[in-house]
Amino acid sequence: MNKTDEPLDADDLLILAERVVELPAKDAEWVGRLVQELLRARAREAELLARQVSDPELATPRGGEFDEQMAQLALDTAEWLRTLWDVGYMGAGSFRSQPRSAFPAIDLEDIRRSSLFARIRQGKHALPFPPPTRQGLPWHELLEGPATSHTVDAEIIRDEAGLPLGAIIESCSDWQVIEEFAGRQECVVQHQGKGPRFRLLHLDELPAELRREPPSLTREIHLQGRGGFHSYTLEWPQEDGRTQFIALRAATLERARSEAEHWLATTHPEMYGQVRFEVRED
C-alpha cells in the first residue's frame, strides 16, 4: 500500500481544512465544503465505532441532537489543541512540554483549568483586535455582553474650528467620531475604526450614555442537512460583485452564528457587530 492509499488521520484532515484559505477563491468554497463533510463523516465513524465496542446494540444512531453535540465537542477539542500547539494560551507554560517544541501532555486538571477551552465551549473566540478599555482594563463586556447601554464618562475632543477629532470614553482615547448631530449632544463613535458602532448621548451631562447601535446589514447562513448532520455556509458578497461562500466549522446553529461572527471580526473588523446573520435552509 502506497501513501496515497492510506486513510488520512484526523490531524491531517484538520491541516487540509486550514489550508483551504490558500486556494483561489473559485476553488476554496467547494474544497472547503468537501473537507468539512469529510471531518463530519470521520467524527460520525468514530462515534459508531465507540458504540460498537461498548455495546453492539447501541450502534444505531439515536437522534440528531446527541450527534450534533458530539460533533461539536470534537471540533472544539481540535480547535483547543491546535491553539495550544501553535501559540499556547493562558498558562500554557505550566504544561510538561512547551508549545511549538513538543505536543503538550494534557490531563483532566489541565482541561478543567483551561480558560481557552472554556471559552471555546461557550462558542467564543479571542478577538483578533484589541477591545476598548475602561479605566485601563479591557472592556469585552461592551462588545459581547447582553447590555446594549452603559453610563460612561465621556468627552469630545475638538480642533480650533470646533470639529470633532475624537472622543475619550472611560479614560480610553482611541474612539473615533463617525458622525455628529446638530446640537453636539449626540454622535456616533467607533473604537479604532473596528467593532460595533455606538451612539454617544447626553454629552452635556455627567455621566453620558453609550448605546450600541443595532446591526444595519443582513447576511445569510445556508443550512444543509444530510445523514443526520447539518452543515453551515456563510454567503458573503464581495466588492467585485462575486459571491463568496465560507464553510463554518460548526454543528449547531448557535455555533454557526458564532463562527460567522469570528470570521467577520478576522476579515472585516470594521464591520464586526454591524451584521445580522439569518439562516436559510437549502
Short mmCIF file of N, CA and C in Angstrom, two decimals, residues 117-187:
data_model
loop_
_atom_site.label_atom_id
_atom_site.label_comp_id
_atom_site.label_asym_id
_atom_site.label_seq_id
_atom_site.Cartn_x
_atom_site.Cartn_y
_atom_site.Cartn_z
N PHE A 117 -10.22 26.61 26.68
CA PHE A 117 -11.19 25.56 26.34
C PHE A 117 -12.59 25.95 26.79
N ALA A 118 -12.69 26.58 27.97
CA ALA A 118 -14.00 27.03 28.45
C ALA A 118 -14.59 28.06 27.50
N ARG A 119 -13.75 28.97 27.00
CA ARG A 119 -14.24 30.00 26.08
C ARG A 119 -14.70 29.37 24.76
N ILE A 120 -13.92 28.41 24.26
CA ILE A 120 -14.29 27.74 23.02
C ILE A 120 -15.61 26.99 23.19
N ARG A 121 -15.78 26.31 24.33
CA ARG A 121 -17.02 25.57 24.58
C ARG A 121 -18.23 26.48 24.69
N GLN A 122 -18.00 27.75 25.02
CA GLN A 122 -19.08 28.74 25.06
C GLN A 122 -19.34 29.34 23.69
N GLY A 123 -18.58 28.88 22.69
CA GLY A 123 -18.78 29.38 21.33
C GLY A 123 -18.08 30.69 21.05
N LYS A 124 -17.05 31.03 21.85
CA LYS A 124 -16.37 32.30 21.70
C LYS A 124 -14.95 32.10 21.18
N HIS A 125 -14.42 33.14 20.57
CA HIS A 125 -13.04 33.18 20.13
C HIS A 125 -12.38 34.41 20.73
N ALA A 126 -11.06 34.38 20.82
CA ALA A 126 -10.35 35.60 21.20
C ALA A 126 -10.51 36.62 20.08
N LEU A 127 -10.80 37.87 20.43
CA LEU A 127 -10.94 38.90 19.42
C LEU A 127 -9.62 39.11 18.70
N PRO A 128 -9.65 39.25 17.36
CA PRO A 128 -8.40 39.48 16.62
C PRO A 128 -7.92 40.91 16.68
N PHE A 129 -8.63 41.77 17.42
CA PHE A 129 -8.19 43.16 17.58
C PHE A 129 -8.46 43.57 19.03
N PRO A 130 -7.69 44.55 19.55
CA PRO A 130 -7.86 44.95 20.95
C PRO A 130 -9.24 45.54 21.21
N PRO A 131 -9.90 45.15 22.29
CA PRO A 131 -11.19 45.75 22.63
C PRO A 131 -10.99 47.12 23.25
N PRO A 132 -12.05 47.89 23.41
CA PRO A 132 -11.93 49.16 24.15
C PRO A 132 -11.49 48.88 25.60
N THR A 133 -11.01 49.89 26.26
CA THR A 133 -10.65 49.75 27.66
C THR A 133 -11.55 50.64 28.51
N ARG A 134 -11.72 50.24 29.74
CA ARG A 134 -12.48 51.03 30.72
C ARG A 134 -11.60 51.23 31.93
N GLN A 135 -11.17 52.47 32.13
CA GLN A 135 -10.23 52.78 33.20
C GLN A 135 -8.98 51.90 33.10
N GLY A 136 -8.52 51.68 31.87
CA GLY A 136 -7.28 50.96 31.63
C GLY A 136 -7.41 49.45 31.53
N LEU A 137 -8.62 48.89 31.74
CA LEU A 137 -8.82 47.44 31.69
C LEU A 137 -9.62 47.06 30.44
N PRO A 138 -9.32 45.92 29.81
CA PRO A 138 -10.07 45.50 28.62
C PRO A 138 -11.57 45.44 28.91
N TRP A 139 -12.36 45.96 27.98
CA TRP A 139 -13.80 46.08 28.18
C TRP A 139 -14.52 45.19 27.17
N HIS A 140 -14.36 43.86 27.31
CA HIS A 140 -15.01 42.93 26.41
C HIS A 140 -16.54 42.99 26.55
N GLU A 141 -17.01 43.26 27.75
CA GLU A 141 -18.45 43.28 28.00
C GLU A 141 -19.16 44.28 27.10
N LEU A 142 -18.48 45.37 26.77
CA LEU A 142 -19.09 46.38 25.92
C LEU A 142 -19.40 45.82 24.54
N LEU A 143 -18.51 44.96 24.01
CA LEU A 143 -18.69 44.39 22.68
C LEU A 143 -19.54 43.13 22.69
N GLU A 144 -19.41 42.31 23.74
CA GLU A 144 -20.01 40.97 23.73
C GLU A 144 -21.16 40.79 24.72
N GLY A 145 -21.29 41.67 25.68
CA GLY A 145 -22.28 41.48 26.74
C GLY A 145 -23.70 41.72 26.26
N PRO A 146 -24.68 41.25 27.03
CA PRO A 146 -26.09 41.42 26.65
C PRO A 146 -26.58 42.86 26.78
N ALA A 147 -25.96 43.65 27.66
CA ALA A 147 -26.40 45.03 27.84
C ALA A 147 -25.99 45.87 26.64
N THR A 148 -26.93 46.63 26.11
CA THR A 148 -26.65 47.47 24.94
C THR A 148 -26.42 48.93 25.31
N SER A 149 -26.64 49.29 26.59
CA SER A 149 -26.48 50.68 27.01
C SER A 149 -25.67 50.74 28.30
N HIS A 150 -24.75 51.72 28.37
CA HIS A 150 -23.88 51.88 29.53
C HIS A 150 -23.76 53.37 29.85
N THR A 151 -23.72 53.68 31.13
CA THR A 151 -23.42 55.05 31.54
C THR A 151 -21.91 55.22 31.59
N VAL A 152 -21.41 56.32 31.03
CA VAL A 152 -19.96 56.49 30.88
C VAL A 152 -19.58 57.95 31.13
N ASP A 153 -18.32 58.14 31.50
CA ASP A 153 -17.71 59.46 31.48
C ASP A 153 -17.13 59.65 30.09
N ALA A 154 -17.53 60.69 29.40
CA ALA A 154 -17.11 60.88 28.01
C ALA A 154 -16.84 62.35 27.71
N GLU A 155 -15.95 62.56 26.77
CA GLU A 155 -15.59 63.92 26.35
C GLU A 155 -15.22 63.89 24.86
N ILE A 156 -15.73 64.86 24.11
CA ILE A 156 -15.39 65.00 22.70
C ILE A 156 -14.21 65.97 22.57
N ILE A 157 -13.18 65.57 21.86
CA ILE A 157 -12.01 66.41 21.63
C ILE A 157 -12.19 67.11 20.28
N ARG A 158 -12.03 68.45 20.26
CA ARG A 158 -12.29 69.22 19.04
C ARG A 158 -11.06 70.01 18.62
N ASP A 159 -11.04 70.36 17.33
CA ASP A 159 -9.97 71.21 16.83
C ASP A 159 -10.35 72.68 17.02
N GLU A 160 -9.53 73.57 16.48
CA GLU A 160 -9.77 75.01 16.69
C GLU A 160 -11.07 75.47 16.06
N ALA A 161 -11.52 74.78 15.01
CA ALA A 161 -12.77 75.14 14.35
C ALA A 161 -13.98 74.50 15.01
N GLY A 162 -13.75 73.71 16.04
CA GLY A 162 -14.85 73.06 16.75
C GLY A 162 -15.26 71.73 16.18
N LEU A 163 -14.50 71.24 15.17
CA LEU A 163 -14.83 69.94 14.59
C LEU A 163 -14.28 68.82 15.47
N PRO A 164 -15.00 67.71 15.59
CA PRO A 164 -14.55 66.63 16.48
C PRO A 164 -13.32 65.90 15.93
N LEU A 165 -12.32 65.75 16.78
CA LEU A 165 -11.12 64.99 16.43
C LEU A 165 -11.21 63.55 16.93
N GLY A 166 -11.97 63.33 17.98
CA GLY A 166 -12.11 62.02 18.57
C GLY A 166 -12.85 62.13 19.89
N ALA A 167 -12.92 61.02 20.61
CA ALA A 167 -13.63 61.01 21.89
C ALA A 167 -12.80 60.25 22.92
N ILE A 168 -12.93 60.69 24.16
CA ILE A 168 -12.35 59.97 25.29
C ILE A 168 -13.51 59.40 26.10
N ILE A 169 -13.58 58.09 26.18
CA ILE A 169 -14.67 57.41 26.88
C ILE A 169 -14.08 56.49 27.93
N GLU A 170 -14.45 56.71 29.18
CA GLU A 170 -13.94 55.90 30.29
C GLU A 170 -12.40 55.84 30.26
N SER A 171 -11.78 57.01 30.02
CA SER A 171 -10.31 57.17 30.01
C SER A 171 -9.63 56.50 28.82
N CYS A 172 -10.40 56.04 27.84
CA CYS A 172 -9.84 55.46 26.61
C CYS A 172 -9.94 56.51 25.51
N SER A 173 -8.80 56.88 24.93
CA SER A 173 -8.76 57.97 23.95
C SER A 173 -8.72 57.47 22.51
N ASP A 174 -9.03 56.18 22.28
CA ASP A 174 -8.92 55.60 20.94
C ASP A 174 -10.25 55.56 20.20
N TRP A 175 -11.20 56.37 20.63
CA TRP A 175 -12.51 56.38 19.98
C TRP A 175 -12.54 57.39 18.85
N GLN A 176 -13.11 56.98 17.71
CA GLN A 176 -13.28 57.87 16.56
C GLN A 176 -14.72 58.35 16.49
N VAL A 177 -14.90 59.60 16.12
CA VAL A 177 -16.24 60.14 15.92
C VAL A 177 -16.61 59.95 14.45
N ILE A 178 -17.61 59.11 14.19
CA ILE A 178 -18.03 58.81 12.82
C ILE A 178 -19.01 59.86 12.31
N GLU A 179 -19.89 60.31 13.17
CA GLU A 179 -20.92 61.27 12.77
C GLU A 179 -21.36 62.06 14.00
N GLU A 180 -21.54 63.36 13.82
CA GLU A 180 -22.04 64.20 14.90
C GLU A 180 -23.31 64.89 14.45
N PHE A 181 -24.27 65.02 15.37
CA PHE A 181 -25.57 65.57 15.03
C PHE A 181 -25.69 67.00 15.55
N ALA A 182 -26.68 67.68 15.01
CA ALA A 182 -26.89 69.08 15.37
C ALA A 182 -27.10 69.20 16.87
N GLY A 183 -26.53 70.23 17.43
CA GLY A 183 -26.64 70.47 18.86
C GLY A 183 -25.49 69.89 19.65
N ARG A 184 -24.68 69.06 19.00
CA ARG A 184 -23.48 68.50 19.62
C ARG A 184 -23.77 67.69 20.89
N GLN A 185 -25.01 67.21 21.03
CA GLN A 185 -25.34 66.41 22.21
C GLN A 185 -25.43 64.92 21.90
N GLU A 186 -25.14 64.58 20.64
CA GLU A 186 -25.25 63.19 20.23
C GLU A 186 -24.31 62.93 19.06
N CYS A 187 -23.64 61.79 19.08
CA CYS A 187 -22.75 61.44 17.96
C CYS A 187 -22.61 59.91 17.90
#
